[in-house]
């Protein structure tokens, strides 16, 4: 592996992807205006970097054996768009698929891995999301990912490789050796609390051992700020639900790929996506994926606690109320975090941006339904 590859994704990738909001309505203006909004809305300064076009950018046929863009929606062409994104100090991503066609039925890379990797490198692509539809029957899925990983490396351009295999063949077990920097662990998220609970709080438990600097589990893109609009609309969520979603993705060291329309964010969406104390938890250089330390089911009144050890010795803790009762008491005991009961810890509320004093043994908070208390515990000698 070249040094430039190993330096990619040392912390979870951050950016935006067109699919959740735009699906087939993506076009050149959307991508340019999204890059503009990264700068004007402070997303770039907060660490968001990759602007990624998902499926449906492609023309219906290859030209001279090469993939090309749909000229009606990208009249200036993809290389010019990549240049524009780069001119803003951002990185540019695109999408293809390991099968003969993309999930939306456009031409894809099976049998064309080398020429497609070369094409993407020539266009100035920095990130490839590689999907898994239309893979030929009987073909070994991991082998197809390996092929594209090899082809990307051979281009000599550092390209972040994002495997979108939906967890079908446990990519956390083999994604690293294909050159993957992140891999989807589940099917597609949609904009609903049910989807967040299923994909986030249920399906990620136990995958923490497989993530680390340069390679991350990907529980899919964020739906924060969609409010039931766009391509994966499914009723939408409340701000409390989006806060819980973002908190969990930060604790899990998940890639933070925004899915809402960043040109038109609500004030609450801005507050969530730009929370620098949460982003610092996600981007902590220790690169440990957080894990579930507690789950208290009480009929449907479930409370869960997740923790993520951080480089400076502090621990990020999320107290989540997945139940329906407001004001539920949720406790975290030091002993579940690997701390001695008698160790005093400074406790900080990462949503209120407030210090909550020094505590010993445990901390208890009241959390409303579907909401979260995000804490940073810093052990002290006091
Ligand atoms: C699959 C992927 C999605 C999206 C679509 C595009 O469903 O999992 O994230 O890329 O294909 O067609």
Coordinates of N, CA, C and O and ligand atoms in Angstrom, one line a residue, residues 17 19-20 23 54-56 95-97 102-105 129 131-133 164-166 184 186-189 220-221 231-232, ligand 1:
X17 N -23.6 13.3 0.5 CA -23.9 12.4 -0.7 C -25.3 12.8 -1.2 O -26.2 13.1 -0.4
X19 N -27.7 11.1 -2.6 CA -28.8 10.1 -2.7 C -30.0 10.4 -1.8 O -31.2 10.4 -2.3
X20 N -29.8 10.6 -0.5 CA -30.9 10.7 0.4 C -31.9 11.8 0.0 O -33.2 11.5 0.0
X23 N -31.7 11.6 -5.0 CA -31.9 10.5 -5.9 C -31.6 10.8 -7.4 O -30.5 11.4 -7.7
X54 N -24.1 10.4 -6.0 CA -24.5 8.9 -6.0 C -25.0 8.5 -7.4 O -24.6 9.1 -8.4
X55 N -25.8 7.5 -7.4 CA -26.2 6.9 -8.6 C -27.0 7.9 -9.5 O -27.5 8.9 -9.0
X56 N -27.1 7.6 -10.8 CA -27.9 8.3 -11.7 C -27.3 9.6 -12.3 O -27.9 10.5 -12.9
X95 N -19.9 7.5 -7.9 CA -20.5 6.2 -7.5 C -20.4 5.3 -8.7 O -20.6 5.7 -9.9
X96 N -20.1 4.0 -8.4 CA -20.3 3.0 -9.4 C -20.7 1.7 -8.7 O -21.0 1.7 -7.5
X97 N -20.7 0.6 -9.4 CA -21.3 -0.6 -8.8 C -20.5 -1.8 -9.3 O -20.0 -1.8 -10.5
X102 N -25.8 -0.4 -12.3 CA -26.0 0.2 -11.0 C -27.3 -0.2 -10.4 O -28.2 -0.7 -11.2
X103 N -27.6 0.1 -9.2 CA -28.9 -0.3 -8.6 C -30.0 0.4 -9.4 O -31.1 -0.1 -9.4
X104 N -29.8 1.6 -9.9 CA -30.8 2.3 -10.7 C -30.8 1.9 -12.2 O -31.5 2.5 -13.0
X105 N -30.0 0.9 -12.5 CA -30.0 0.4 -13.9 C -29.1 1.0 -14.9 O -29.2 0.8 -16.1
X129 N -17.8 5.5 -4.2 CA -18.8 4.6 -3.5 C -19.1 3.5 -4.5 O -19.5 3.7 -5.6
X131 N -21.2 0.1 -5.2 CA -22.4 -0.6 -4.8 C -22.4 -2.1 -5.2 O -21.4 -2.6 -5.8
X132 N -23.5 -2.8 -5.0 CA -23.4 -4.3 -5.2 C -24.6 -4.8 -6.0 O -24.9 -6.0 -5.9
X133 N -25.3 -4.0 -6.7 CA -26.4 -4.5 -7.5 C -25.9 -5.2 -8.8 O -24.8 -5.0 -9.3
X164 N -20.1 -0.5 -0.7 CA -21.6 -0.4 -0.4 C -22.2 -1.8 -0.7 O -22.9 -2.0 -1.7
X165 N -21.9 -2.8 0.2 CA -22.3 -4.1 -0.1 C -23.4 -4.6 0.9 O -23.8 -5.7 1.0
X166 N -23.9 -3.6 1.7 CA -25.0 -3.7 2.6 C -24.8 -4.7 3.7 O -25.8 -5.2 4.3
X184 N -20.4 -0.3 4.1 CA -21.7 -0.4 4.7 C -21.9 -1.7 5.4 O -21.5 -2.7 5.0
X186 N -25.2 -2.4 6.6 CA -26.6 -2.7 6.6 C -27.2 -2.3 5.3 O -26.6 -1.6 4.5
X187 N -28.5 -2.6 5.1 CA -29.3 -2.1 4.0 C -29.5 -0.6 4.1 O -28.9 0.1 5.0
X188 N -30.3 0.0 3.3 CA -30.4 1.5 3.2 C -31.2 2.1 4.4 O -32.2 1.5 4.7
X189 N -30.7 3.2 4.9 CA -31.4 3.9 5.9 C -32.6 4.7 5.2 O -32.5 4.9 4.0
X220 N -24.6 3.7 7.1 CA -25.2 4.5 6.0 C -25.3 6.0 6.4 O -24.9 6.4 7.5
X221 N -25.7 6.8 5.4 CA -25.7 8.2 5.5 C -26.6 8.8 6.5 O -27.6 8.2 6.9
X231 N -35.7 11.8 -1.4 CA -35.7 10.5 -2.0 C -35.9 9.4 -1.1 O -36.4 8.3 -1.5
X232 N -35.4 9.5 0.2 CA -35.6 8.3 1.1 C -36.6 8.8 2.2 O -36.5 8.3 3.3
Ligands
LIG1 C1 -28.3 1.2 -3.2 C2 -27.4 1.9 -2.2 C3 -27.9 3.3 -1.9 C4 -27.8 4.1 -3.2 C5 -28.6 3.4 -4.3 C6 -28.5 4.0 -5.6 O1 -29.6 1.0 -2.8 O2 -27.4 1.1 -1.0 O3 -27.1 3.9 -0.9 O4 -26.5 4.2 -3.6 O5 -28.3 2.0 -4.4 O6 -29.2 3.4 -6.6

